[in-house]
Coordinates of C-alpha atoms and ligand atoms in Angstrom, one line a residue:
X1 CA 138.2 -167.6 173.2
X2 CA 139.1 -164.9 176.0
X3 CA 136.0 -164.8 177.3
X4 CA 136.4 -168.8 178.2
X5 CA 140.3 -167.7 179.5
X6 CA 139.0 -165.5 181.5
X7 CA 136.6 -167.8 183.0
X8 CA 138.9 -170.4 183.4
X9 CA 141.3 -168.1 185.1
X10 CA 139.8 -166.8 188.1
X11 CA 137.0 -168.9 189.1
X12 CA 138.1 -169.3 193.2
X13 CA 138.3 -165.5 193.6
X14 CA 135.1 -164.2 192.0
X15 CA 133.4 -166.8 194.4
X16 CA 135.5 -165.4 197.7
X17 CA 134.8 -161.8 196.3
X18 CA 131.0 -162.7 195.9
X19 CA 131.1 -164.2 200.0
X20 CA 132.4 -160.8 201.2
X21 CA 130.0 -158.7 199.1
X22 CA 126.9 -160.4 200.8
X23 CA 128.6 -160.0 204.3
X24 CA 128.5 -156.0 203.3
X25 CA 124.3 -156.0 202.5
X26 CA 123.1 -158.1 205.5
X27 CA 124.3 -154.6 207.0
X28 CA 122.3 -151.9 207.8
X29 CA 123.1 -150.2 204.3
X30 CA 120.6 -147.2 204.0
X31 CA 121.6 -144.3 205.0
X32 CA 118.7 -141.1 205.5
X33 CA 119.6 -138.2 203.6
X34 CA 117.9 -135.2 205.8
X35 CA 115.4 -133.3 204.5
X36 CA 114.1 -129.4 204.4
X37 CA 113.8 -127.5 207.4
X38 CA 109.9 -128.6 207.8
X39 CA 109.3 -126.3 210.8
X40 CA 110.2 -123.3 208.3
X41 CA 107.3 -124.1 205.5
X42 CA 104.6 -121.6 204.8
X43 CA 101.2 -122.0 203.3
X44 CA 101.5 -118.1 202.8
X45 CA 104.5 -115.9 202.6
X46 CA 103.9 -112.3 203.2
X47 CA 106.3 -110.1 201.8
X48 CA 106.1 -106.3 202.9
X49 CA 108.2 -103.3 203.6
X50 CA 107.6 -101.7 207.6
X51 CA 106.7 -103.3 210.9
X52 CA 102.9 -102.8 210.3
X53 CA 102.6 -103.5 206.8
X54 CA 101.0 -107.0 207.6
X55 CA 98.5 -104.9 209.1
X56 CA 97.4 -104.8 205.5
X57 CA 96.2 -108.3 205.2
X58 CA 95.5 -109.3 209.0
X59 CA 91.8 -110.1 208.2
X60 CA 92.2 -112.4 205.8
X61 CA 95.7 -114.2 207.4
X62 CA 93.6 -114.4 210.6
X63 CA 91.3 -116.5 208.7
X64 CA 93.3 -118.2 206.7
X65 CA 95.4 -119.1 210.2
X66 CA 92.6 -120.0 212.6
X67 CA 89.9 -121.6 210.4
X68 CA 91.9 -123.4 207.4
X69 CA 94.6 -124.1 209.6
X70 CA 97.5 -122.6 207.3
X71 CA 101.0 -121.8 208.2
X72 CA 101.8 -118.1 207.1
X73 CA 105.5 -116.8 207.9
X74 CA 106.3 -113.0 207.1
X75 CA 109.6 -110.7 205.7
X76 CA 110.0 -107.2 206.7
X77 CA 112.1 -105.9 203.9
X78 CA 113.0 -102.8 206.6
X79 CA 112.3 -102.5 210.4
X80 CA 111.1 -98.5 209.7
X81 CA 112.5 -96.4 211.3
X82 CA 111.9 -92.6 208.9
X83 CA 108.7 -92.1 210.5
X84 CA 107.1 -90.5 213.5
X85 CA 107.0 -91.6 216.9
X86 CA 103.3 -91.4 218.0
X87 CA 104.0 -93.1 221.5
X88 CA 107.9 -92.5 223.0
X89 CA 110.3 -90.3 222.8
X90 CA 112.7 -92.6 220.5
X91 CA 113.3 -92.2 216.8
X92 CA 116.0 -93.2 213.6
X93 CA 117.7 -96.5 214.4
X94 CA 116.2 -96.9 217.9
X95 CA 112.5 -96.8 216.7
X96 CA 113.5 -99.1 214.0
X97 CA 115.0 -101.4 217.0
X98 CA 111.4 -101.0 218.9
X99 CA 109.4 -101.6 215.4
X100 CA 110.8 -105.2 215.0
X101 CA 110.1 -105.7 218.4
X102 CA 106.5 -104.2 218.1
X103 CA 105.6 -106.5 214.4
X104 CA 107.3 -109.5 216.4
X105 CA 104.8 -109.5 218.9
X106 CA 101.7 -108.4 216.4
X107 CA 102.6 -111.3 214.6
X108 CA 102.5 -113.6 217.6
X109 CA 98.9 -112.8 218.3
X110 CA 98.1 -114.6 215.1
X111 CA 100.2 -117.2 215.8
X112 CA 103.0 -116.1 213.3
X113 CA 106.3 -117.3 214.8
X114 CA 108.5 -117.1 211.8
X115 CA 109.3 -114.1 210.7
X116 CA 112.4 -112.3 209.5
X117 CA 113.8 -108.8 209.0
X118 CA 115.8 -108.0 205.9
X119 CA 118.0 -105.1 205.5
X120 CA 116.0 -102.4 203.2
X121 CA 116.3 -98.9 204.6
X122 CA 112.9 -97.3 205.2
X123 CA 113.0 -95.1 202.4
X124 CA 110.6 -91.6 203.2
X125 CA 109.4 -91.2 198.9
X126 CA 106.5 -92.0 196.8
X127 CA 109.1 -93.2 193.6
X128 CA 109.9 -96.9 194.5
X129 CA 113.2 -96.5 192.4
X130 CA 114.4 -94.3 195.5
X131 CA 113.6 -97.2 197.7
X132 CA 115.5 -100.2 195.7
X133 CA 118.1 -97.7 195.4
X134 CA 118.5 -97.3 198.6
X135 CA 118.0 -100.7 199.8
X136 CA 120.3 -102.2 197.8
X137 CA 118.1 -103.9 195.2
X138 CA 120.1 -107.1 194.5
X139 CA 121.4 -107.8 198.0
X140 CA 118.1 -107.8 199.0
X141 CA 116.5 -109.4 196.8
X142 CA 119.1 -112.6 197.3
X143 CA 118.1 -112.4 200.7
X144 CA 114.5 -113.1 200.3
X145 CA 115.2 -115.5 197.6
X146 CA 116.5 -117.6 200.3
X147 CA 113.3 -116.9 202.5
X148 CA 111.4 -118.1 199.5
X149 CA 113.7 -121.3 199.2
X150 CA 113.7 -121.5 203.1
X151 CA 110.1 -121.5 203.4
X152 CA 108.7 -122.7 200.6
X153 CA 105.4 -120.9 200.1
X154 CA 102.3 -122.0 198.3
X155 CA 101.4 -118.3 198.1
X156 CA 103.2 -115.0 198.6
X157 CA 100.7 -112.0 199.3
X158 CA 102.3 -108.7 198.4
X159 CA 102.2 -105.1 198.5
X160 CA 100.9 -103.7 194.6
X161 CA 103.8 -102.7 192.6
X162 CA 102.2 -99.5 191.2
X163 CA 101.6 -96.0 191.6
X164 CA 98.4 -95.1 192.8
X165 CA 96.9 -92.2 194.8
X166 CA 96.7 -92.8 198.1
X167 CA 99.0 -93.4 201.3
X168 CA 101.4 -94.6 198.6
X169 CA 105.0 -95.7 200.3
X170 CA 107.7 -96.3 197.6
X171 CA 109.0 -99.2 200.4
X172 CA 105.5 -100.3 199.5
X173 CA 105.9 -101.3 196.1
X174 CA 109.7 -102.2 196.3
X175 CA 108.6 -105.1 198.5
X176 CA 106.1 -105.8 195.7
X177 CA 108.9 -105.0 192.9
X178 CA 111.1 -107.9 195.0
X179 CA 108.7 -110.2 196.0
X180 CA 107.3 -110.9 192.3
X181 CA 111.1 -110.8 190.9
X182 CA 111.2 -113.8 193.9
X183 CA 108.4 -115.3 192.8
X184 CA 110.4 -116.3 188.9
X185 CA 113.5 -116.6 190.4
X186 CA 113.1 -119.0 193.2
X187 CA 112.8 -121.9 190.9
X188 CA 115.4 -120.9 188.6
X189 CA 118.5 -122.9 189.6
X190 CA 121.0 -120.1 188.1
X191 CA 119.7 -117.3 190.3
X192 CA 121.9 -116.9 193.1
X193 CA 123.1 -121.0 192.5
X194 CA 125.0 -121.0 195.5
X195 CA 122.2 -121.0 197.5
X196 CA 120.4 -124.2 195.7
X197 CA 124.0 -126.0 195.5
X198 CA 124.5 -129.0 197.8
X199 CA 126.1 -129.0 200.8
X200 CA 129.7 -129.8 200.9
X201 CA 132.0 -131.3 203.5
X202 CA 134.7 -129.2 202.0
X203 CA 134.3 -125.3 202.8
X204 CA 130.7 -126.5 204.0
X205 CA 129.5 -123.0 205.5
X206 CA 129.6 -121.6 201.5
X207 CA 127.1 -123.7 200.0
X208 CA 123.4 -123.3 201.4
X209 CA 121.6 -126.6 199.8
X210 CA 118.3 -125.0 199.6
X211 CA 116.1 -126.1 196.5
X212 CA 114.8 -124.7 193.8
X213 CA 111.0 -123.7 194.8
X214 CA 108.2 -122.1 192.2
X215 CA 105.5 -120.9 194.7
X216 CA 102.0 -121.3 192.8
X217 CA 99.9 -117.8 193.5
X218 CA 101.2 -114.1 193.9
X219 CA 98.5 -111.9 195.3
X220 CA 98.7 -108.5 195.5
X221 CA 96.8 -105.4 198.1
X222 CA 97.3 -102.3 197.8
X223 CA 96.7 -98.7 200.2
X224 CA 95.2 -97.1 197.0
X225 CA 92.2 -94.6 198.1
X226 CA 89.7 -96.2 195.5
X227 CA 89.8 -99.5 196.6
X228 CA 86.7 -100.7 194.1
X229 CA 89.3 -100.4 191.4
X230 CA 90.2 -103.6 192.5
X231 CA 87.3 -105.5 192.7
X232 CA 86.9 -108.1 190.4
X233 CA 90.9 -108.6 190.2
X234 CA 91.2 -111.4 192.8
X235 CA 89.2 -113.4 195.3
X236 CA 87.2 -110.9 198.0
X237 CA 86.9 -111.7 201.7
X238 CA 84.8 -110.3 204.2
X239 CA 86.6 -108.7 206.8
X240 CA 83.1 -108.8 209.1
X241 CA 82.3 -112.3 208.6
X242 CA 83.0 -114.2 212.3
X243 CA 85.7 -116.5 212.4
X244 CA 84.1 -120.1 213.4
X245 CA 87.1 -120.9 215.6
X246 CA 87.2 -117.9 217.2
X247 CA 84.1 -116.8 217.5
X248 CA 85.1 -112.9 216.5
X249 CA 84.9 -111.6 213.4
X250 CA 88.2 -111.1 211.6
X251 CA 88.3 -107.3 211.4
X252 CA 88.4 -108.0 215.4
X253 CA 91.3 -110.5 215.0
X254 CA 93.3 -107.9 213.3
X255 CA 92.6 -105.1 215.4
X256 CA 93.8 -107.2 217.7
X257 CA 97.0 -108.0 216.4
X258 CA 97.9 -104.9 215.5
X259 CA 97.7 -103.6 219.4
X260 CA 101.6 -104.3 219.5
X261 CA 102.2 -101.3 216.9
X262 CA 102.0 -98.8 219.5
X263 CA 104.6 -96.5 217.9
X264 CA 102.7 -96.3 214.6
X265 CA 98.6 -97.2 216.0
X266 CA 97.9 -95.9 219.4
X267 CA 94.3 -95.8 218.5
X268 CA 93.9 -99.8 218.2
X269 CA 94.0 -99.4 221.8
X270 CA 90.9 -97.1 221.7
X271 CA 89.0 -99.2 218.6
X272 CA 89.3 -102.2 221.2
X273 CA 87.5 -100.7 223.6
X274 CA 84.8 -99.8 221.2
X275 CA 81.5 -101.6 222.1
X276 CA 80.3 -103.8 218.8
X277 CA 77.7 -101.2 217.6
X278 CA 80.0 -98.2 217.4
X279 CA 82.8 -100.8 215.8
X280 CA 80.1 -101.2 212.8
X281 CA 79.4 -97.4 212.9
X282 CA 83.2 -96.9 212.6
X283 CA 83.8 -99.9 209.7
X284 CA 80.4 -98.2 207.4
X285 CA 82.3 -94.9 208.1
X286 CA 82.8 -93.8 204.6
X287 CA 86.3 -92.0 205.8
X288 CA 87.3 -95.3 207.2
X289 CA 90.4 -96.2 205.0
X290 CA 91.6 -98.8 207.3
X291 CA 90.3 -101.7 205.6
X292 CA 87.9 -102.0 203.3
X293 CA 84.8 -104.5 203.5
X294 CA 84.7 -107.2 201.5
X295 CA 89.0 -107.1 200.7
X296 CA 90.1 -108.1 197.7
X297 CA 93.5 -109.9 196.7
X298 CA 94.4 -108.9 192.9
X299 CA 95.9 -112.0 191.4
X300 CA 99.2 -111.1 190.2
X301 CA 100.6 -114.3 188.5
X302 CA 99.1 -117.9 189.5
X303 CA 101.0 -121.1 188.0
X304 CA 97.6 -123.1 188.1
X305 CA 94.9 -122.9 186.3
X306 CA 91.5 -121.7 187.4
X307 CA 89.4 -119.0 187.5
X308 CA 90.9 -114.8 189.0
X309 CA 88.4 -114.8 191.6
X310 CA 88.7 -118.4 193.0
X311 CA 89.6 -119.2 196.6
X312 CA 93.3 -118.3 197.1
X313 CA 94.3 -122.1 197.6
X314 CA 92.0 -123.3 195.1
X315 CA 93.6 -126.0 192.9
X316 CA 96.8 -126.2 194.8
X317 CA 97.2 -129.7 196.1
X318 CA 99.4 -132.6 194.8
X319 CA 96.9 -132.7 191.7
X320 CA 97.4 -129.0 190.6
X321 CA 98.1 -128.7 187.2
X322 CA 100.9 -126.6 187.2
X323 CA 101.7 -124.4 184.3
X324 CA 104.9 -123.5 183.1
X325 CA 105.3 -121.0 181.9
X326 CA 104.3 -117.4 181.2
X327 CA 102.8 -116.3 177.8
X328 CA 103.5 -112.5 177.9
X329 CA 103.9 -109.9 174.9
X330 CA 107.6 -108.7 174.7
X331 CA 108.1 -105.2 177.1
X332 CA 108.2 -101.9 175.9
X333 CA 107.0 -99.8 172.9
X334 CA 108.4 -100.4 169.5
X335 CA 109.7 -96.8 168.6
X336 CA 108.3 -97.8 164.7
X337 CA 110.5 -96.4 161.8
X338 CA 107.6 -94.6 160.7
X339 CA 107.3 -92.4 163.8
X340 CA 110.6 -92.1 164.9
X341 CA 110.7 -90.4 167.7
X342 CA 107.9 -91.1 170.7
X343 CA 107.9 -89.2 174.0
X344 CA 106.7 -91.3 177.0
X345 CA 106.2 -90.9 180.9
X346 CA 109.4 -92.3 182.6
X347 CA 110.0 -92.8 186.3
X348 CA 108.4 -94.9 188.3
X349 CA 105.3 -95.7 185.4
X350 CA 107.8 -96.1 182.8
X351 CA 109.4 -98.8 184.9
X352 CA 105.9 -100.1 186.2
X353 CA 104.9 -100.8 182.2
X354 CA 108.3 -102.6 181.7
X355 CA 108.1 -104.5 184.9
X356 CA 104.3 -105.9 184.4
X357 CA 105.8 -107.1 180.3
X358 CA 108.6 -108.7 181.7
X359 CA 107.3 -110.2 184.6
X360 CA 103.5 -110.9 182.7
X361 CA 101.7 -109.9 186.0
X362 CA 98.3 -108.9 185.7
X363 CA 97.1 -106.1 187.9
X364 CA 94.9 -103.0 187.8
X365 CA 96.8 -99.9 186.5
X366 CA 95.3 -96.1 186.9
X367 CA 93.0 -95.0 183.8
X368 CA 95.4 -92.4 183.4
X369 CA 98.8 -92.3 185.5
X370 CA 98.1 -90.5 188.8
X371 CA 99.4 -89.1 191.8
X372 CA 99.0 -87.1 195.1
X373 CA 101.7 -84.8 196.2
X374 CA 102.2 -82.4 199.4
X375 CA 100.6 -78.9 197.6
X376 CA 102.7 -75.8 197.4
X377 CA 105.9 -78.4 196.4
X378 CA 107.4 -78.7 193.0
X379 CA 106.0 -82.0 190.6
X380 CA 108.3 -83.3 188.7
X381 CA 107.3 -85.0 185.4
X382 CA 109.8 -87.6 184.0
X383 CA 109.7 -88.2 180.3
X384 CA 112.0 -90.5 178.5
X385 CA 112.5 -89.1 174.9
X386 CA 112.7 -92.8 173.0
X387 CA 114.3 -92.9 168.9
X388 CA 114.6 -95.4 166.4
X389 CA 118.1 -94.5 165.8
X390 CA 120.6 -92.7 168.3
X391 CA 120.8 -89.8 166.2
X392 CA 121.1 -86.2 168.0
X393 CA 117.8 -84.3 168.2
X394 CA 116.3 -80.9 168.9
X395 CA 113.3 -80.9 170.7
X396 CA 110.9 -78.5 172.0
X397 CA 109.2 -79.5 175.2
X398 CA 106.2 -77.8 176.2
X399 CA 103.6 -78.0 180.0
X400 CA 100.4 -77.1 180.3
X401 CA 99.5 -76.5 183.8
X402 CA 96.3 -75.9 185.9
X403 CA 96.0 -72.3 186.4
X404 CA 98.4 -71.2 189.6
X405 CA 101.0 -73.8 188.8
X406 CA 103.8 -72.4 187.4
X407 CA 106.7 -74.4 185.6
X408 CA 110.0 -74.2 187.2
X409 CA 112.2 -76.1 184.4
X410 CA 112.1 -78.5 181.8
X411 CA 110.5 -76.0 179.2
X412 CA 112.0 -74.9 175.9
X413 CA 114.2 -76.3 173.2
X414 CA 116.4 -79.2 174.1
X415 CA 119.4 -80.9 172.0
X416 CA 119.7 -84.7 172.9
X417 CA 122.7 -86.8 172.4
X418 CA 123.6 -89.4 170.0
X419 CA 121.4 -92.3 171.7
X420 CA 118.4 -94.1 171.4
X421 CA 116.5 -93.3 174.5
X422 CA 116.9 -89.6 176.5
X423 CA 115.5 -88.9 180.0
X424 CA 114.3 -85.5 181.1
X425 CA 111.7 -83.7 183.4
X426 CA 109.6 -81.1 183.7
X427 CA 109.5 -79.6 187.1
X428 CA 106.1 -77.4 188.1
X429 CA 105.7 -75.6 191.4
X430 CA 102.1 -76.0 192.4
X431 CA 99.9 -73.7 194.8
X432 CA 99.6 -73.7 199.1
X433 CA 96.5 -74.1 199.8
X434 CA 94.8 -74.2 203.2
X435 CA 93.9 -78.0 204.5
X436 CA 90.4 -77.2 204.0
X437 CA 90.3 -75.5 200.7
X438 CA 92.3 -78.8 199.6
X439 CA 89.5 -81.1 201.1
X440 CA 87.3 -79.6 198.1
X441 CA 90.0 -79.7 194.9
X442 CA 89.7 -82.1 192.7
X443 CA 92.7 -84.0 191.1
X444 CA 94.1 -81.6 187.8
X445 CA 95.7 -82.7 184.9
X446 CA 99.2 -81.6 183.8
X447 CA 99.6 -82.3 179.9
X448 CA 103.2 -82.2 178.5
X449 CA 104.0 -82.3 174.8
X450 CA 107.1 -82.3 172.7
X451 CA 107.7 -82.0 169.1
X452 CA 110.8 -82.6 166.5
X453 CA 111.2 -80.4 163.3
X454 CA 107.5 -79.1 164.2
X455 CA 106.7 -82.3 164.3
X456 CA 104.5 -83.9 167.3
X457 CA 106.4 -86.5 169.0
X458 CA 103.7 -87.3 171.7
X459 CA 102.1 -85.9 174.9
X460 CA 101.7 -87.4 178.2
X461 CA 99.2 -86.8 181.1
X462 CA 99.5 -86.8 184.4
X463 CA 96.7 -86.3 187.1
X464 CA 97.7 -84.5 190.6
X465 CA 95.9 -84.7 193.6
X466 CA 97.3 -81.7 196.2
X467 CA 96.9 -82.8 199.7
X468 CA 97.7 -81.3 202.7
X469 CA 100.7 -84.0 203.4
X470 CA 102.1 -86.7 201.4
X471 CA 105.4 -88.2 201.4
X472 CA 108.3 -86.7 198.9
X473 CA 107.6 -87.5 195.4
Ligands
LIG501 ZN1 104.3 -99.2 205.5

């Protein structure tokens, strides 16, 4: 019965409204919603610490840019600045100034146009929590979030997050530390959400209306002096092998972009000069630690499937079977009730075996944790005392040391505090040696135990190379 009212009622205006409404759609009604920046997507993103640092992966970008034709864009997480001066007079801030100017122009010679600075501090340690402490960890890491979002990598190549000896820059692995945090968190849409929230008209300049982006392979490199601990983790590239396109082989290519870095690599002028037989003699050189031949790229995390040592754009494609997520064991060890008390090695390798947990990366770690530090300075040893319950505890800490070290603090009987986890260190002064009595030493092993109620509670090792210079542990 109302139904046929209604009907009945307004049959004359339903047809007039009906007139007007095709009158509207014979318009042009579509309207083009814009798009992503295209001229900002990357096939690879390189994510590093100094002006230089792409230096690192030159021969294989070179390839990848000139003879499969991919787009590769790059973030300095600092513009240096805390190191020497090998070619003018300036240094601090004003070198820093130059760097940028220096990695601009390197990166141009590959054809690299888009690259940014963020705003890390160049950090002079080997322990990566100095860096991100000094960086600002979470400002910066929002900041290349957005560069991921921005450019929208297939890949991100990164320095290795861990602690290896060798030239062994904490900046080093705090890019790496940032860049696989990135790699999660870009396609999470509640990690910095402002900057994946759509534009407004209304207080438009707050809301950035980026997307959510999950790049598909993080690769790792690393400075480490034993590079064949590597081999195996990744795909390996031969840095001799002649680039079709160019017609030079890619070592040559990145020599050649790194010319720029004047400030840091004087001598690339010399190595371009070098004819082609003494560049061989110079790449079999055995002390050659510029880059090693073939190079490998440990796979960190890949969201395809396929095999560690495929191509690095193998499977990616609009067919890529994309998995995800990560099936990792939970981090840290279980302090069990049974043995209540456990002594570990904190710092940076406590931090590294959380980190590669959380974040299920898989990368090569040292057979036993390692490092190289200036001889004739103090080593410090950080231990993180771990309970089952947070009950206060006396216990007895105890170093052995190569003979000629001597231990400094950090030895004796200690009461902890009411809580579950205590950190401490052990600090050891080590021996000056001349620079060529340290050419022949081996790396020594400093063992540190610690017991409860005459109880053993654990031991940790720790292998020290002395060198003549390293940077400040
Ligand atoms: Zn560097």
């Amino acid at each position: 019965m109302r139904r046929l009212l209604v009907w009945a009622g307004i049959p004359v205006m339903v047809a007039i409204a009906n007139v007007n409404l095709l009158q509207a759609q014979s318009a042009p009604a579509t309207q083009t919603v814009k798009g992503p920046d295209e001229r900002m997507k990357a096939d690879i993103l390189v994510v590093v610490a100094h002006p230089d640092d792409e230096g690192g992966v030159t021969p294989y970008l070179a390839r990848a840019i000139y003879d499969e034709h991919k787009r590769v864009a790059v973030v300095f997480l600092t513009r240096g600045g805390s190191g020497g001066n090998d070619y003018t007079r300036e240094h601090g801030p004003a070198l820093a100034a130059i760097r940028e100017q220096e990695a601009r122009t390197a990166c141009a010679k590959l054809g690299i146009r888009n690259v940014w600075f963020l705003e890390g501090k160049d950090t002079a340690s080997q322990n990566v929590l100095n860096s991100l402490a000094n960086w600002g960890h979470g400002a910066n890491l929002e900041a290349l979030l957005r560069i991921v979002r921005l450019t929208r990598p297939e890949v991100i190549i990164t320095w290795l997050p861990g602690v290896f000896i060798g030239e062994n820059h904490g900046d080093h692995q705090a890019a790496g530390v940032l860049a696989t945090e990135a790699f999660d968190l870009a396609n999470d849409p509640t990690s910095f959400p402002a900057q994946v929230a759509g534009a407004t008209k209304r207080l438009e300049v707050y809301l950035e209306n980026l997307t959510p982006w999950q790049p598909k392979k993080l690769y790792y490199f690393s400075d480490a002096d034993d590079q064949k601990q590597f081999a195996g983790t990744g795909p390996a590239y031969s840095i001799k092998e002649v680039s079709p396109a160019q017609k030079k082989s890619y070592v040559r290519l990145a020599l050649e972009a790194a010319v720029p870095h004047l400030t840091q690599f004087p001598q690339a002028q010399q190595f371009q000069k070098m004819t082609e037989e003494q560049f061989e003699k110079f790449l079999d050189d055995p002390n050659n630690t510029f880059w090693p031949e073939p190079m490998t790229l440990t796979l960190g995390k890949s969201r395809i499937k396929g095999e560690i040592a495929a191509d690095v754009f193998w499977g990616i494609g609009p067919q890529a079977e994309v998995i995800a997520r990560d099936e990792c064991k939970p981090s840290g060890e279980v302090v069990e009730p049974s043995a209540p008390v456990k002594m570990a090695l904190a710092g940076p390798w406590g931090f590294y075996e959380a980190l590669r947990a959380k974040a299920c990366i898989h990368v090569p770690v040292a057979k036993e944790p390692e490092i190289e530090i200036k001889a004739g300075t103090n080593l410090l040893v950080p231990l993180a005392i771990k309970r089952a319950t947070a009950k206060a505890l006396d216990i007895v800490i105890e170093a052995k040391t190569p003979s000629g070290w001597k231990v400094v603090s950090g030895q004796g009987t200690f009461r902890l505090p009411e809580e579950a986890e205590t950190d401490l260190f052990v600090e050891i002064a080590t021996p000056d040696s001349s620079t060529e009595e340290l050419k022949k030493i081996a790396a020594q092993q400093v063992v540190v135990r610690a017991s409860a109620g005459g109880t053993s509670v654990g031991e940790v090792k720790l292998k020290v190379l002395l060198k003549a210079s390293a940077l400040a542990q």
